[in-house]
PDB file of C-alpha atoms in Angstrom:
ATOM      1  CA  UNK G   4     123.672  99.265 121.767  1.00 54.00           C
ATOM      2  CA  UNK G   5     124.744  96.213 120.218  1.00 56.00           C
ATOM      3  CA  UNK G   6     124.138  96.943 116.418  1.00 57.00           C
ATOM      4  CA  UNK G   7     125.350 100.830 116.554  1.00 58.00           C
ATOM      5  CA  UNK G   8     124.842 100.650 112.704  1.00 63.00           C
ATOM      6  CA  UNK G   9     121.273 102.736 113.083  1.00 68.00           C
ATOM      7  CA  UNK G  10     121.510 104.073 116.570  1.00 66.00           C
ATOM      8  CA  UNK G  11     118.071 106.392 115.300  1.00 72.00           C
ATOM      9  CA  UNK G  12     116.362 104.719 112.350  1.00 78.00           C
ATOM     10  CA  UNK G  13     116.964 107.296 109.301  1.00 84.00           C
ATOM     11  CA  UNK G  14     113.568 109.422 108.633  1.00 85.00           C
ATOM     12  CA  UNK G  15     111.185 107.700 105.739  1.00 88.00           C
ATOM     13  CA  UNK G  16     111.224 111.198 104.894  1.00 89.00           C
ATOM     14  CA  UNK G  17     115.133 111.815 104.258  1.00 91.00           C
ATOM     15  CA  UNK G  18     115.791 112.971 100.586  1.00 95.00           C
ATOM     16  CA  UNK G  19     118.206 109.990  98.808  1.00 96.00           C
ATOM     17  CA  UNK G  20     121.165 112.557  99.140  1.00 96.00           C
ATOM     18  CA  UNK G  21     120.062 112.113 102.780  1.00 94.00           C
ATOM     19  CA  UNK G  22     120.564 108.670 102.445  1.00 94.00           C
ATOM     20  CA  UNK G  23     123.805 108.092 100.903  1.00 95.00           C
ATOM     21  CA  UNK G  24     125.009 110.780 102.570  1.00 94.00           C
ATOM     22  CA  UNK G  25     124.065 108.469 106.197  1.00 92.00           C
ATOM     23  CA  UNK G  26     125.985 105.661 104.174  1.00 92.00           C
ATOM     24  CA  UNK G  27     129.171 106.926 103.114  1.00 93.00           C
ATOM     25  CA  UNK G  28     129.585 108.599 106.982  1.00 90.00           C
ATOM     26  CA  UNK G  29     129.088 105.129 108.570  1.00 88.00           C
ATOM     27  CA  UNK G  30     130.089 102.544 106.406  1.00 89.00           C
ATOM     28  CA  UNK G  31     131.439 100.570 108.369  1.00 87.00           C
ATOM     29  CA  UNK G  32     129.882 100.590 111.561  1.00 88.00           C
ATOM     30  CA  UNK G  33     126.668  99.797 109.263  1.00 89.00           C
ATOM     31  CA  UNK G  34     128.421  96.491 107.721  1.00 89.00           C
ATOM     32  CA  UNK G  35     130.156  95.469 110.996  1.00 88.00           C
ATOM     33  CA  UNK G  36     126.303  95.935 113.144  1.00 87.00           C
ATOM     34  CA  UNK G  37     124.553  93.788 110.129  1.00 88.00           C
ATOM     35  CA  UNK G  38     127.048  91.466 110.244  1.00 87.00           C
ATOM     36  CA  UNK G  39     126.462  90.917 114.212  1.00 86.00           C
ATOM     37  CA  UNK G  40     122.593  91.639 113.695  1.00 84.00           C
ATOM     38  CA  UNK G  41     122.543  88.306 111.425  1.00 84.00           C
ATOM     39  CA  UNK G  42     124.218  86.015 113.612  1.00 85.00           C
ATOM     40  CA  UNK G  43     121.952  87.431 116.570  1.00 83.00           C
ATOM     41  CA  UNK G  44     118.870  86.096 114.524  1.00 81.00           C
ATOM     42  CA  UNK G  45     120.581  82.525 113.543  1.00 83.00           C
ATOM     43  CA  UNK G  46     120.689  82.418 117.601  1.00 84.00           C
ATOM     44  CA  UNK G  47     117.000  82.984 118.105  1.00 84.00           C
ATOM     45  CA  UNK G  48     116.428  79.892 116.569  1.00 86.00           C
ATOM     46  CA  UNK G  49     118.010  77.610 119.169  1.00 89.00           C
ATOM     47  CA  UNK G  50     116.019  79.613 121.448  1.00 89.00           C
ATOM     48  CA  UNK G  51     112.441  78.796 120.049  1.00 89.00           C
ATOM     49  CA  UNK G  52     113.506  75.291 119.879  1.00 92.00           C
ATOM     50  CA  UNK G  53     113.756  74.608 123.311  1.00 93.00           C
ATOM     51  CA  UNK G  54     110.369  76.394 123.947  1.00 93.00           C
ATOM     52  CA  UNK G  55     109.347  74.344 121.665  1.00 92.00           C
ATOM     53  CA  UNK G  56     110.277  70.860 123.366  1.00 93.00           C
ATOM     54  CA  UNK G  57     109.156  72.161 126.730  1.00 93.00           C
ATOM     55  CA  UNK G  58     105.963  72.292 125.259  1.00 92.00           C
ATOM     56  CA  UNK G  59     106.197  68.774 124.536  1.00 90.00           C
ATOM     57  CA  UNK G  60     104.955  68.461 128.355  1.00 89.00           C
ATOM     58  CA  UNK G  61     102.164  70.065 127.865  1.00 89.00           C
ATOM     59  CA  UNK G  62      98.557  68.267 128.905  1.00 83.00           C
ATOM     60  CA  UNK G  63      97.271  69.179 125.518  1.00 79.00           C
ATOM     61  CA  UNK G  64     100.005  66.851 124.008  1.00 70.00           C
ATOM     62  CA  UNK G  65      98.661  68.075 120.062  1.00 76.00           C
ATOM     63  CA  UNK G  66     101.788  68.722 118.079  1.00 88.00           C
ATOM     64  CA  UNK G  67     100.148  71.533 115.996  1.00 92.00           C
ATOM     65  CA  UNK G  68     101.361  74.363 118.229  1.00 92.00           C
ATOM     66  CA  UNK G  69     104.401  73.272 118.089  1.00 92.00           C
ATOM     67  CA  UNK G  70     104.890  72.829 114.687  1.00 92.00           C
ATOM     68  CA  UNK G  71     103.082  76.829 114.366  1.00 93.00           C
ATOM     69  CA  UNK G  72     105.847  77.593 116.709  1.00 92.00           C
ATOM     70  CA  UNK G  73     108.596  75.833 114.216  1.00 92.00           C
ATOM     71  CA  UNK G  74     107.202  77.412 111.498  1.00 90.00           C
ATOM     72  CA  UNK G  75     107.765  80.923 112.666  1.00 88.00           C
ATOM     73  CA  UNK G  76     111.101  80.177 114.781  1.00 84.00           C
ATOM     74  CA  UNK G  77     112.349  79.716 111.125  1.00 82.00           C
ATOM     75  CA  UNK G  78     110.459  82.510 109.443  1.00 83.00           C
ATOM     76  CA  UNK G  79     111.190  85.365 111.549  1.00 78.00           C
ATOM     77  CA  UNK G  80     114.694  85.578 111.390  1.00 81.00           C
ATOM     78  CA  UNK G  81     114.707  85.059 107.786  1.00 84.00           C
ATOM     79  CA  UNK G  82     112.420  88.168 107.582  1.00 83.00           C
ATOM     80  CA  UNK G  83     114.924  89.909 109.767  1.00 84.00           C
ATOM     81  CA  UNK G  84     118.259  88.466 107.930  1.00 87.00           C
ATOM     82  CA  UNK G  85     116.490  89.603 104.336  1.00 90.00           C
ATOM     83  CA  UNK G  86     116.360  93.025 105.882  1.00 90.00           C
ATOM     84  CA  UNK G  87     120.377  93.257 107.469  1.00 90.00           C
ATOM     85  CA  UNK G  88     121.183  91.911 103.463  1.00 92.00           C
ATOM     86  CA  UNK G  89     119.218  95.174 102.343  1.00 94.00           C
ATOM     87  CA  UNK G  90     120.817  97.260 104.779  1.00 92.00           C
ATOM     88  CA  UNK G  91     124.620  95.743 103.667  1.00 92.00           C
ATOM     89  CA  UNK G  92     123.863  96.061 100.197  1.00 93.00           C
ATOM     90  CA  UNK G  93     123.562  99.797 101.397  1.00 94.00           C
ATOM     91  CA  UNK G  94     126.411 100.293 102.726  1.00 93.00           C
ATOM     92  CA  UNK G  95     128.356  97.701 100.131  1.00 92.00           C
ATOM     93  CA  UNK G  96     128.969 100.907  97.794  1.00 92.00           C
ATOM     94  CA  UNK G  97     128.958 103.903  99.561  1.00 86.00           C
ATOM     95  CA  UNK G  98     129.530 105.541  96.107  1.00 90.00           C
ATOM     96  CA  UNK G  99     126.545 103.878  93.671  1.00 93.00           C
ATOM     97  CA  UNK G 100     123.503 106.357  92.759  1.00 96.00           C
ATOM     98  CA  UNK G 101     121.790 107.840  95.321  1.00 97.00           C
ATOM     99  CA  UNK G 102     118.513 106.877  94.485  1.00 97.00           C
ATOM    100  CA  UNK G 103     119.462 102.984  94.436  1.00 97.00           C
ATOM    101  CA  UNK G 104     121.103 103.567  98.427  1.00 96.00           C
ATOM    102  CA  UNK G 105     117.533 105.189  99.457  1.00 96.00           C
ATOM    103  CA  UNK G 106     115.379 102.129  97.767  1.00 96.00           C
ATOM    104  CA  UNK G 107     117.991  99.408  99.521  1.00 96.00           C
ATOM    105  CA  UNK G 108     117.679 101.179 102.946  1.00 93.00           C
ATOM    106  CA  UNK G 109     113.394 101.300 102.251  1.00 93.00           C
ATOM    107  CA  UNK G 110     113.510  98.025 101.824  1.00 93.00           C
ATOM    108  CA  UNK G 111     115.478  97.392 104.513  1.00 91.00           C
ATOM    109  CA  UNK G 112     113.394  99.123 107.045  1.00 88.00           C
ATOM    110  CA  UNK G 113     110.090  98.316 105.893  1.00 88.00           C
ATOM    111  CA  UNK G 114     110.967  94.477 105.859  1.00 88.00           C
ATOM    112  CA  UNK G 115     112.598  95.006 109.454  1.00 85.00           C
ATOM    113  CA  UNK G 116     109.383  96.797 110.722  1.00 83.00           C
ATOM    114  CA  UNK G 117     106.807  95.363 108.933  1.00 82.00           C
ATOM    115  CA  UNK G 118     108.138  91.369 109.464  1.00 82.00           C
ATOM    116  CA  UNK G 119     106.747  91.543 113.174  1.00 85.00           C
ATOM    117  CA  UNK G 120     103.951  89.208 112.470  1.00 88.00           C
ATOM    118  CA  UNK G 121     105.983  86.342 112.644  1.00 87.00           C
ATOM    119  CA  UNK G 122     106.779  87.241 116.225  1.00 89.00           C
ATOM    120  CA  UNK G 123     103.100  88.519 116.709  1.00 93.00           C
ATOM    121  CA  UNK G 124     102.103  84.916 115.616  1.00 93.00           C
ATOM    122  CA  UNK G 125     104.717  83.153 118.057  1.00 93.00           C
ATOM    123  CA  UNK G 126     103.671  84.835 120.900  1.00 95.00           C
ATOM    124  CA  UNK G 127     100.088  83.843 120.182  1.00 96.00           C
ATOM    125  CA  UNK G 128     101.186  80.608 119.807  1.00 95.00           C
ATOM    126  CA  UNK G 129     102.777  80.094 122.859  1.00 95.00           C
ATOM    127  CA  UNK G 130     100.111  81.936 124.987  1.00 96.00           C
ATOM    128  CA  UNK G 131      97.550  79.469 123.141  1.00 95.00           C
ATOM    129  CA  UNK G 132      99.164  76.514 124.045  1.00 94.00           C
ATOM    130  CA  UNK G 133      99.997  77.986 127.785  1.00 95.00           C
ATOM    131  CA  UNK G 134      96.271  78.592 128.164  1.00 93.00           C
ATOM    132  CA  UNK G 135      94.519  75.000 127.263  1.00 92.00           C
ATOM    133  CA  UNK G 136      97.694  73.606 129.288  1.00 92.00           C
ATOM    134  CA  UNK G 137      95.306  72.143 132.203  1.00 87.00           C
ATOM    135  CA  UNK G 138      97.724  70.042 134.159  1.00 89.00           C
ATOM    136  CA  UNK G 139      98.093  70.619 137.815  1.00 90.00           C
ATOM    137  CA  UNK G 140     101.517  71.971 137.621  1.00 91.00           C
ATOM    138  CA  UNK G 141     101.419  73.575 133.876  1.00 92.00           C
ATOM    139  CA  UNK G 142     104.941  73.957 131.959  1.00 93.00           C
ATOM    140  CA  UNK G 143     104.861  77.482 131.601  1.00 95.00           C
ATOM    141  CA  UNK G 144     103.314  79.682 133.915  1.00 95.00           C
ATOM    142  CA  UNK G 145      99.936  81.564 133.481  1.00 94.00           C
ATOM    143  CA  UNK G 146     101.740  85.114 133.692  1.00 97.00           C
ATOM    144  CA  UNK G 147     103.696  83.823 130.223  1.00 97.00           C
ATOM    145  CA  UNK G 148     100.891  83.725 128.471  1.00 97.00           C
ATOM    146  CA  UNK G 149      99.661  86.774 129.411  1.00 98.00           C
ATOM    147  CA  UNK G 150     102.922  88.206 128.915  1.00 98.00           C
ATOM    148  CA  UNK G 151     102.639  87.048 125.217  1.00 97.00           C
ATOM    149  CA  UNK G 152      99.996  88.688 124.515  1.00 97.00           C
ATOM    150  CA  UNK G 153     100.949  91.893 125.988  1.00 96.00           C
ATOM    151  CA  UNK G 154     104.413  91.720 123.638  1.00 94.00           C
ATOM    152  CA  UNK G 155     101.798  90.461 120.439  1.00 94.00           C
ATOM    153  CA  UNK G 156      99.590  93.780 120.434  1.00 93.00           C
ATOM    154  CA  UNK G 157     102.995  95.868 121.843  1.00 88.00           C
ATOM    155  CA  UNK G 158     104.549  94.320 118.469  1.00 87.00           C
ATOM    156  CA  UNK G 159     101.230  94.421 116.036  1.00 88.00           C
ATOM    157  CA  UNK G 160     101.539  98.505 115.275  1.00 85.00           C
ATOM    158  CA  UNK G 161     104.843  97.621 113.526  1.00 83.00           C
ATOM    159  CA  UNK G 162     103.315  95.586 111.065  1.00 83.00           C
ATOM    160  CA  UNK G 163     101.846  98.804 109.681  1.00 83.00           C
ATOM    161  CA  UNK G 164     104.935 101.161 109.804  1.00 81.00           C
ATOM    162  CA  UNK G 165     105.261 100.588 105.869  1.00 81.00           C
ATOM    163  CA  UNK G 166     102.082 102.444 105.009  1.00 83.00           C
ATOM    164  CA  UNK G 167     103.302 106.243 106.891  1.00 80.00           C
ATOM    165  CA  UNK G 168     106.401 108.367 105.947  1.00 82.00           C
ATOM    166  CA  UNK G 169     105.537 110.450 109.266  1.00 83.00           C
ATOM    167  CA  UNK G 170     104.047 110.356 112.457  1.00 80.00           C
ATOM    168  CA  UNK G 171     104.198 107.768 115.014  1.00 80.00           C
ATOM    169  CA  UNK G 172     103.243 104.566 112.700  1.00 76.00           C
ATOM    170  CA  UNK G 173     106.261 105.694 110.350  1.00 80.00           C
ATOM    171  CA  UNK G 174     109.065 102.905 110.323  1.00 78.00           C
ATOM    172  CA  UNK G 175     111.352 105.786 113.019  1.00 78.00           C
ATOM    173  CA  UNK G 176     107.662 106.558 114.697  1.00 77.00           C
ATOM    174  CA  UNK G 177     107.437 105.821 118.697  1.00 75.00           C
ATOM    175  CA  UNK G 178     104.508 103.324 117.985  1.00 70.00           C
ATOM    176  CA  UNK G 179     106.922 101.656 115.184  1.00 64.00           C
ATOM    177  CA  UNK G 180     109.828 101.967 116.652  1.00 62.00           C
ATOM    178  CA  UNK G 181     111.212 103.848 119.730  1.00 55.00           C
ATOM    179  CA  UNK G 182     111.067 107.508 118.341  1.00 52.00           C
ATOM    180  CA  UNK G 183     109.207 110.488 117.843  1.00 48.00           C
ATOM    181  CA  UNK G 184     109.382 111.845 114.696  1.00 44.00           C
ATOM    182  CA  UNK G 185     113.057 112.737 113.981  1.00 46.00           C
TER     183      UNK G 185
END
């Protein structure tokens, strides 16, 4: 609801008439939801961060997981930012070729889709470190953990959405995304 831009992912399928055609109808609610969509990923960052010094606390006290967890608080949203830049360069010129629209919007949602290891990876990360926490009274609770993991393999089929134009591993697919085959 918040980034209206792509309120159903367009089909891998759509023709580049399709396309341009989705562009030049909703221009601006495309710029105006990237726009918003980029500052929502700058604010992830603070986010990780202060998962990341609670885990200071931890009994484990080794700084690698939390520098793993640094890592990909600063590479996800860069995956995701790369792909609202592909997605404004879209909708920049409603009028330029056709063919040049469908390969921005491609890239767009196959870098969207397909940049969920990052987050696959963090939730890992935190369940790791959650799990060889042995104190008493552990930072984060044991039900975190396993609620990372259930979010990493809920997340993993999206890594794949770049290799199907159809079906439900397809970038607008319900394992991919939310949909079934539009």
């Amino acid at each position: 609801f918040l980034f209206p831009g792509f309120t159903h992912p367009i089909s891998p399928q759509a023709s580049a008439q399709q396309v341009a055609a989705f562009y030049r109808d909703h221009t601006a609610r495309i710029r105006y939801s990237m726009i918003l969509l980029n500052w929502f990923c700058v604010a992830l960052i603070p986010l990780v961060m202060l998962i990341v010094e609670r885990m200071r606390g931890m009994a484990h006290r080794t700084p690698i997981l939390r520098y793993c967890m640094i890592g990909v608080a600063g590479a996800a949203p860069i995956a995701f930012l790369t792909a609202t830049v592909f997605w404004l360069l879209a909708a920049f010129d409603p009028n330029r070729a056709p063919d040049l629209t469908q390969l921005l919007n491609d890239l767009a949602w196959v870098t969207f889709t397909c940049g969920v290891p990052f987050l696959v990876a963090q939730c890992g990360f935190l369940a790791l470190a959650i799990g060889i926490d042995t104190q008493a009274e552990p930072v984060f609770p044991r039900w975190v953990a396993v609620f990372n993991v259930t979010v990493a393999l809920a997340l993993l089929p999206a890594a794949f959405a770049g290799l199907a134009h159809r079906g439900p591993f397809a970038w607008n697919g319900i394992v991919s995304f939310w949909e079934i085959g539009r």
